[in-house]
Amino acid sequence: MELTMTDRTTLRRRLPFYLLAVLLACCLAGMAQTAYAQTPSPPPLPQPAPGAAGCIEANIFYGAVPPGGEKARVLVFVPGLAGLAQDWWTDQTVAGLNDMYYYAYGFGYRTAFVNANLIDPNGACSAERRPANDMLRNGQTLAKQIEAIVKYYNVSQVDIVGHSKGGIDAQSATVWFGAWRYVRNIITVGTPYQGSILADLLWSPEGEQLGDLLGQRDAGTFSLRTPLMQLFRLITDSSRLDDSVAYYTGAGNFWDTPDSIFQVLGAWIQAQPEGGGDNDGVIAVSSTRLSYADTLYLQPWNHAEITIGRNTFPYVLKVLLADVAPASDVALEGPATGTVGRDYDFTAILPPRTSQPVTYTWQATGQPTVVRSGGANDAITFAWSDTGPKDVVVTATNIAGSGTATHTVEINEVTGPEQLVLVGPVVGDVRVSYQFSAILPAATTLPITYTWQATGQPTLIHAMDTTQDVMSFNWREPGPKTIRVIAENLAGMTVAAYQINVLTPSYAGTGLNRYFPLMQALGAPEAGAAQTASLTGAGSNTILRGGTLDLRATARFPVEPEASRMQVSLFTTDPAAAATLVGPDGSRAGLAAVPDTGTDFFAGAAALAGTVDAPAPGEWQVEMQSAQATAYLLLVTLDSSLTVQLRGVTNPIGLPEQLLELEAASQSSAGDTQVNTLILAVAGEETGDGGAAQAASAGPALSYTTPAKPGLYSLSIQALGTTASGYAFERAFMQPLAVIPSRLSLEDIETILDLLKGFLP
């Protein structure tokens, strides 16, 4: 039995890229040399602002301003999971020195680097790698930091570069904590927008003991679990708040870095049937995609190499240079009609990618000229004391050009509300929301106050700048319901009433849930219905083991004749741990130590690994020894023509007491195979640690009912079977599952956000 850690042919595969990288580096070096002409020595290291007050501002590190860059655009760099600001300018990984700061400085940009992972920011305050915070907590911190950076540099917007989870933190800050006002572009590299299967592994029944000892089962990895990220995507992708922000993604697809943790983890991710495939040794390429983001690159880099300046900054520069656009396409919005004596708002709007700052010159009939500086939009208020047409003209000017827009508003005398009309359904069901509209003639003077009164409902008052208002009501009890609306402005008021008959629906009490758009959007079945659709993609070729290593332990697993290659990877917390791989014939070989440097996941773990070509069929063993009590996680990846697929789990989000009909099917090029047993272990809120809830089948099928309590759970399924020649085989499947309340509306964003917060530790 021969153990080899790497396939050296991969170096030949990468040779053309190395040559291209050298050529690109030479070109960039020439450009950077010009930029550095006045400062031949490296720039000063980033520092907090002088007199920085408070935890938030003390953890912003401002780079030196390059010569002539006093008005240059500002780049904000956000590190990944367990990352710190210094990761952008120091040597922290197998990729060597990160020269991102030096490239940004050399090309004339102002910079800021943040520690968003703050512990107790309102108290003792410290920036630590662990424990890592979730994207909501970091997003809130980052939003405050972005606002401070904007004020420090006196700019209206910044461009963000985020690595790994830092990209999710940046989007969280932008969408959920108001930073969209200050963000022009978000450029992310290796960001797991769709979740991380390594996070799923850490929270699986097999990985939980080791994850706890490593201190990696924190809010950061918890928030990256696939079900939680799918909930986050559901409410974040549908938001319109960041429509003015442009997103760009970059990804790596090379993990076979010799003698590195990326080689070990990447091989396992590559073999996963769901959420795996091509990856950078930590994050699958498929997880870095956003439907509304432009793909900057897909390059043969690992998860550390994608954050290095000489690799990624050319793509960042491409976005920044393409972003220089004149202010010629200015649009002007405002009311078409109005009345004397009332204030009216007018807004000048430029495309999001217009270069800033922008100078706005406002002129209006009978009004003094107003000139001021702003961002991609500007607003002003005018009022007139006489009737007639009034022209509003705005000229927008920036470094690349200017443009003018004109808007005309007709100012009239005040007109009172008349002929109020109510529109809505005349019949409905209990516990269902129905929409009602109040409509006034278009000539009615604004603003209008609408007072809504309905049977069994609190009075609601809306002050509107439109001649229409909309309100939704639902009732718990059947019977006739009256809706009454009072519309009032400066010239008077009017009243209208409407009636709806609310019934008890015929399907009540049947357990059906007709109004469940969230689950419909996710493609999930009704409560009580079984999930039977097949999983897509390739079958599993991996085996998982995990548990306690108290000085000595042995893990056993079968290997079938169809396997042509086997990679075995062992993780513990003991640097002195050793492991021996024992073949069916008694042959023995030690697993080799692998550095853990460069990965966000399993940092601090002692990793041992080895590969076996043409492994003998039969039972294999890994004999483990440690100098202290610890835990272990064993990953076995097979190159085999025998594959196993699992049917019955269609997505990572389900309902309470949802019936899952699990069934495994195997196939092999060597003949008929058969799955004999499914073993299920579940870890989560109701099961405790160690996968306490377990079940097994006498055959390839197993029924499982999801917990009644909403929460996040990890399902680990082992499929055991025999080949045509009588050898045993085994495959492992991980299925994280979020169980959410049965009645939840896709439109109720706040409820979903609260649910997400409730799931987080």
mmCIF file of C-alpha atoms in Angstrom, residues 556-730:
data_model
loop_
_atom_site.group_PDB
_atom_site.id
_atom_site.type_symbol
_atom_site.label_atom_id
_atom_site.label_comp_id
_atom_site.label_asym_id
_atom_site.label_seq_id
_atom_site.Cartn_x
_atom_site.Cartn_y
_atom_site.Cartn_z
ATOM 1 C CA ARG A 556 -13.703 1.009 10.678
ATOM 2 C CA PHE A 557 -15.254 1.363 7.225
ATOM 3 C CA PRO A 558 -15.759 -0.815 4.133
ATOM 4 C CA VAL A 559 -14.235 -0.266 0.688
ATOM 5 C CA GLU A 560 -15.770 -1.923 -2.382
ATOM 6 C CA PRO A 561 -13.838 -3.441 -5.347
ATOM 7 C CA GLU A 562 -15.060 -0.641 -7.639
ATOM 8 C CA ALA A 563 -12.947 1.951 -5.747
ATOM 9 C CA SER A 564 -9.839 2.961 -7.698
ATOM 10 C CA ARG A 565 -8.563 5.543 -5.203
ATOM 11 C CA MET A 566 -9.200 6.478 -1.594
ATOM 12 C CA GLN A 567 -8.385 9.644 0.339
ATOM 13 C CA VAL A 568 -8.514 9.507 4.123
ATOM 14 C CA SER A 569 -8.475 12.701 6.214
ATOM 15 C CA LEU A 570 -8.479 12.883 10.010
ATOM 16 C CA PHE A 571 -9.038 16.000 12.132
ATOM 17 C CA THR A 572 -8.374 16.279 15.887
ATOM 18 C CA THR A 573 -7.384 19.035 18.309
ATOM 19 C CA ASP A 574 -4.179 17.294 19.448
ATOM 20 C CA PRO A 575 -1.035 18.312 17.496
ATOM 21 C CA ALA A 576 0.655 15.166 18.804
ATOM 22 C CA ALA A 577 -2.055 12.862 17.479
ATOM 23 C CA ALA A 578 -1.019 10.063 15.136
ATOM 24 C CA ALA A 579 -3.002 7.725 12.926
ATOM 25 C CA THR A 580 -2.285 4.515 11.052
ATOM 26 C CA LEU A 581 -4.288 3.238 8.113
ATOM 27 C CA VAL A 582 -4.699 -0.545 8.240
ATOM 28 C CA GLY A 583 -5.737 -2.474 5.140
ATOM 29 C CA PRO A 584 -7.827 -5.673 4.956
ATOM 30 C CA ASP A 585 -4.604 -7.665 4.587
ATOM 31 C CA GLY A 586 -3.054 -6.109 7.697
ATOM 32 C CA SER A 587 -0.727 -3.731 5.832
ATOM 33 C CA ARG A 588 -0.088 -0.502 7.712
ATOM 34 C CA ALA A 589 0.864 3.071 6.753
ATOM 35 C CA GLY A 590 0.852 6.273 8.774
ATOM 36 C CA LEU A 591 -1.181 9.300 7.795
ATOM 37 C CA ALA A 592 0.884 12.449 7.160
ATOM 38 C CA ALA A 593 0.441 15.788 8.937
ATOM 39 C CA VAL A 594 -1.145 18.599 6.912
ATOM 40 C CA PRO A 595 -0.801 22.326 7.777
ATOM 41 C CA ASP A 596 -4.128 24.013 8.544
ATOM 42 C CA THR A 597 -2.946 27.514 7.568
ATOM 43 C CA GLY A 598 -5.209 29.526 5.312
ATOM 44 C CA THR A 599 -8.700 28.234 5.951
ATOM 45 C CA ASP A 600 -11.549 29.805 7.892
ATOM 46 C CA PHE A 601 -12.885 26.373 8.791
ATOM 47 C CA PHE A 602 -11.086 23.824 10.985
ATOM 48 C CA ALA A 603 -8.491 26.445 11.957
ATOM 49 C CA GLY A 604 -6.461 25.081 14.854
ATOM 50 C CA ALA A 605 -7.206 21.472 13.998
ATOM 51 C CA ALA A 606 -4.451 18.898 13.704
ATOM 52 C CA ALA A 607 -4.987 17.359 10.280
ATOM 53 C CA LEU A 608 -3.615 14.038 9.030
ATOM 54 C CA ALA A 609 -4.216 12.696 5.545
ATOM 55 C CA GLY A 610 -3.194 10.206 2.925
ATOM 56 C CA THR A 611 -4.338 8.643 -0.327
ATOM 57 C CA VAL A 612 -4.285 5.051 -1.466
ATOM 58 C CA ASP A 613 -4.356 4.036 -5.111
ATOM 59 C CA ALA A 614 -6.212 0.813 -5.961
ATOM 60 C CA PRO A 615 -7.260 0.100 -2.351
ATOM 61 C CA ALA A 616 -7.935 -3.546 -1.574
ATOM 62 C CA PRO A 617 -11.630 -4.357 -1.046
ATOM 63 C CA GLY A 618 -12.759 -5.195 2.456
ATOM 64 C CA GLU A 619 -12.752 -3.608 5.896
ATOM 65 C CA TRP A 620 -10.256 -0.796 6.509
ATOM 66 C CA GLN A 621 -9.329 0.678 9.858
ATOM 67 C CA VAL A 622 -7.872 3.939 11.101
ATOM 68 C CA GLU A 623 -6.071 3.432 14.402
ATOM 69 C CA MET A 624 -5.791 6.744 16.250
ATOM 70 C CA GLN A 625 -3.600 7.769 19.163
ATOM 71 C CA SER A 626 -3.550 11.033 21.095
ATOM 72 C CA ALA A 627 -1.655 12.470 24.031
ATOM 73 C CA GLN A 628 -4.816 13.977 25.476
ATOM 74 C CA ALA A 629 -8.549 13.466 25.453
ATOM 75 C CA THR A 630 -9.938 14.985 22.271
ATOM 76 C CA ALA A 631 -12.437 14.342 19.501
ATOM 77 C CA TYR A 632 -11.999 13.321 15.892
ATOM 78 C CA LEU A 633 -13.654 13.704 12.520
ATOM 79 C CA LEU A 634 -12.802 11.224 9.772
ATOM 80 C CA LEU A 635 -13.533 11.933 6.101
ATOM 81 C CA VAL A 636 -13.150 9.180 3.507
ATOM 82 C CA THR A 637 -13.510 10.060 -0.172
ATOM 83 C CA LEU A 638 -13.589 7.331 -2.817
ATOM 84 C CA ASP A 639 -13.031 7.419 -6.552
ATOM 85 C CA SER A 640 -15.463 4.645 -7.369
ATOM 86 C CA SER A 641 -17.803 3.573 -10.140
ATOM 87 C CA LEU A 642 -20.283 2.585 -7.426
ATOM 88 C CA THR A 643 -22.515 5.504 -6.494
ATOM 89 C CA VAL A 644 -25.443 5.867 -4.121
ATOM 90 C CA GLN A 645 -28.238 8.423 -4.421
ATOM 91 C CA LEU A 646 -30.669 9.450 -1.713
ATOM 92 C CA ARG A 647 -34.252 10.383 -2.492
ATOM 93 C CA GLY A 648 -36.749 12.076 -0.237
ATOM 94 C CA VAL A 649 -35.272 15.435 0.813
ATOM 95 C CA THR A 650 -36.008 18.131 -1.746
ATOM 96 C CA ASN A 651 -34.711 21.264 -0.012
ATOM 97 C CA PRO A 652 -33.181 22.397 3.282
ATOM 98 C CA ILE A 653 -36.367 24.030 4.604
ATOM 99 C CA GLY A 654 -39.353 22.065 5.859
ATOM 100 C CA LEU A 655 -42.411 22.162 8.102
ATOM 101 C CA PRO A 656 -43.049 20.816 11.595
ATOM 102 C CA GLU A 657 -44.019 17.142 11.602
ATOM 103 C CA GLN A 658 -43.239 16.847 7.906
ATOM 104 C CA LEU A 659 -43.073 13.247 6.701
ATOM 105 C CA LEU A 660 -39.841 12.457 4.843
ATOM 106 C CA GLU A 661 -39.797 9.222 2.871
ATOM 107 C CA LEU A 662 -36.073 8.522 2.499
ATOM 108 C CA GLU A 663 -34.911 5.939 0.003
ATOM 109 C CA ALA A 664 -31.411 5.086 -1.239
ATOM 110 C CA ALA A 665 -30.558 3.567 -4.598
ATOM 111 C CA SER A 666 -27.139 2.299 -5.705
ATOM 112 C CA GLN A 667 -25.629 1.484 -9.050
ATOM 113 C CA SER A 668 -22.296 0.091 -10.199
ATOM 114 C CA SER A 669 -20.580 -0.647 -13.477
ATOM 115 C CA ALA A 670 -19.510 -3.996 -12.002
ATOM 116 C CA GLY A 671 -23.003 -5.426 -11.612
ATOM 117 C CA ASP A 672 -26.035 -5.332 -9.360
ATOM 118 C CA THR A 673 -25.716 -3.723 -5.941
ATOM 119 C CA GLN A 674 -28.170 -3.447 -3.098
ATOM 120 C CA VAL A 675 -28.716 -0.989 -0.236
ATOM 121 C CA ASN A 676 -29.644 -3.038 2.816
ATOM 122 C CA THR A 677 -29.928 -0.464 5.593
ATOM 123 C CA LEU A 678 -30.361 3.262 6.169
ATOM 124 C CA ILE A 679 -29.137 4.673 9.494
ATOM 125 C CA LEU A 680 -30.334 8.155 10.445
ATOM 126 C CA ALA A 681 -28.864 10.371 13.180
ATOM 127 C CA VAL A 682 -30.354 13.778 13.962
ATOM 128 C CA ALA A 683 -28.761 16.613 15.927
ATOM 129 C CA GLY A 684 -30.630 19.774 16.824
ATOM 130 C CA GLU A 685 -32.652 21.671 19.393
ATOM 131 C CA GLU A 686 -34.851 18.757 20.441
ATOM 132 C CA THR A 687 -32.303 15.961 20.156
ATOM 133 C CA GLY A 688 -29.353 17.287 22.128
ATOM 134 C CA ASP A 689 -25.732 16.729 21.220
ATOM 135 C CA GLY A 690 -24.279 13.584 19.753
ATOM 136 C CA GLY A 691 -27.072 12.817 17.332
ATOM 137 C CA ALA A 692 -29.214 11.368 20.131
ATOM 138 C CA ALA A 693 -32.221 10.825 17.886
ATOM 139 C CA GLN A 694 -31.492 7.804 15.705
ATOM 140 C CA ALA A 695 -33.390 5.418 13.486
ATOM 141 C CA ALA A 696 -32.517 2.490 11.224
ATOM 142 C CA SER A 697 -34.287 0.607 8.466
ATOM 143 C CA ALA A 698 -34.330 -3.003 7.365
ATOM 144 C CA GLY A 699 -34.038 -2.105 3.710
ATOM 145 C CA PRO A 700 -33.298 0.871 1.441
ATOM 146 C CA ALA A 701 -36.223 3.013 2.696
ATOM 147 C CA LEU A 702 -36.801 4.901 5.931
ATOM 148 C CA SER A 703 -39.639 7.170 7.084
ATOM 149 C CA TYR A 704 -38.806 10.175 9.243
ATOM 150 C CA THR A 705 -41.081 12.856 10.660
ATOM 151 C CA THR A 706 -39.488 16.240 11.245
ATOM 152 C CA PRO A 707 -39.599 17.694 14.788
ATOM 153 C CA ALA A 708 -42.675 19.599 15.922
ATOM 154 C CA LYS A 709 -40.535 22.437 17.269
ATOM 155 C CA PRO A 710 -39.204 24.944 14.698
ATOM 156 C CA GLY A 711 -35.426 25.074 14.687
ATOM 157 C CA LEU A 712 -32.296 24.039 12.841
ATOM 158 C CA TYR A 713 -31.461 20.349 12.611
ATOM 159 C CA SER A 714 -28.729 18.219 11.048
ATOM 160 C CA LEU A 715 -29.607 14.886 9.490
ATOM 161 C CA SER A 716 -26.820 12.381 8.913
ATOM 162 C CA ILE A 717 -27.806 9.369 6.805
ATOM 163 C CA GLN A 718 -25.623 6.311 6.235
ATOM 164 C CA ALA A 719 -26.510 3.922 3.431
ATOM 165 C CA LEU A 720 -25.108 0.400 3.912
ATOM 166 C CA GLY A 721 -25.195 -2.256 1.219
ATOM 167 C CA THR A 722 -23.479 -5.086 -0.632
ATOM 168 C CA THR A 723 -22.004 -5.379 -4.110
ATOM 169 C CA ALA A 724 -22.660 -8.126 -6.646
ATOM 170 C CA SER A 725 -19.479 -9.841 -5.435
ATOM 171 C CA GLY A 726 -20.600 -9.749 -1.807
ATOM 172 C CA TYR A 727 -18.421 -6.898 -0.514
ATOM 173 C CA ALA A 728 -19.894 -4.312 1.820
ATOM 174 C CA PHE A 729 -20.109 -0.649 0.870
ATOM 175 C CA GLU A 730 -21.168 2.490 2.699
#
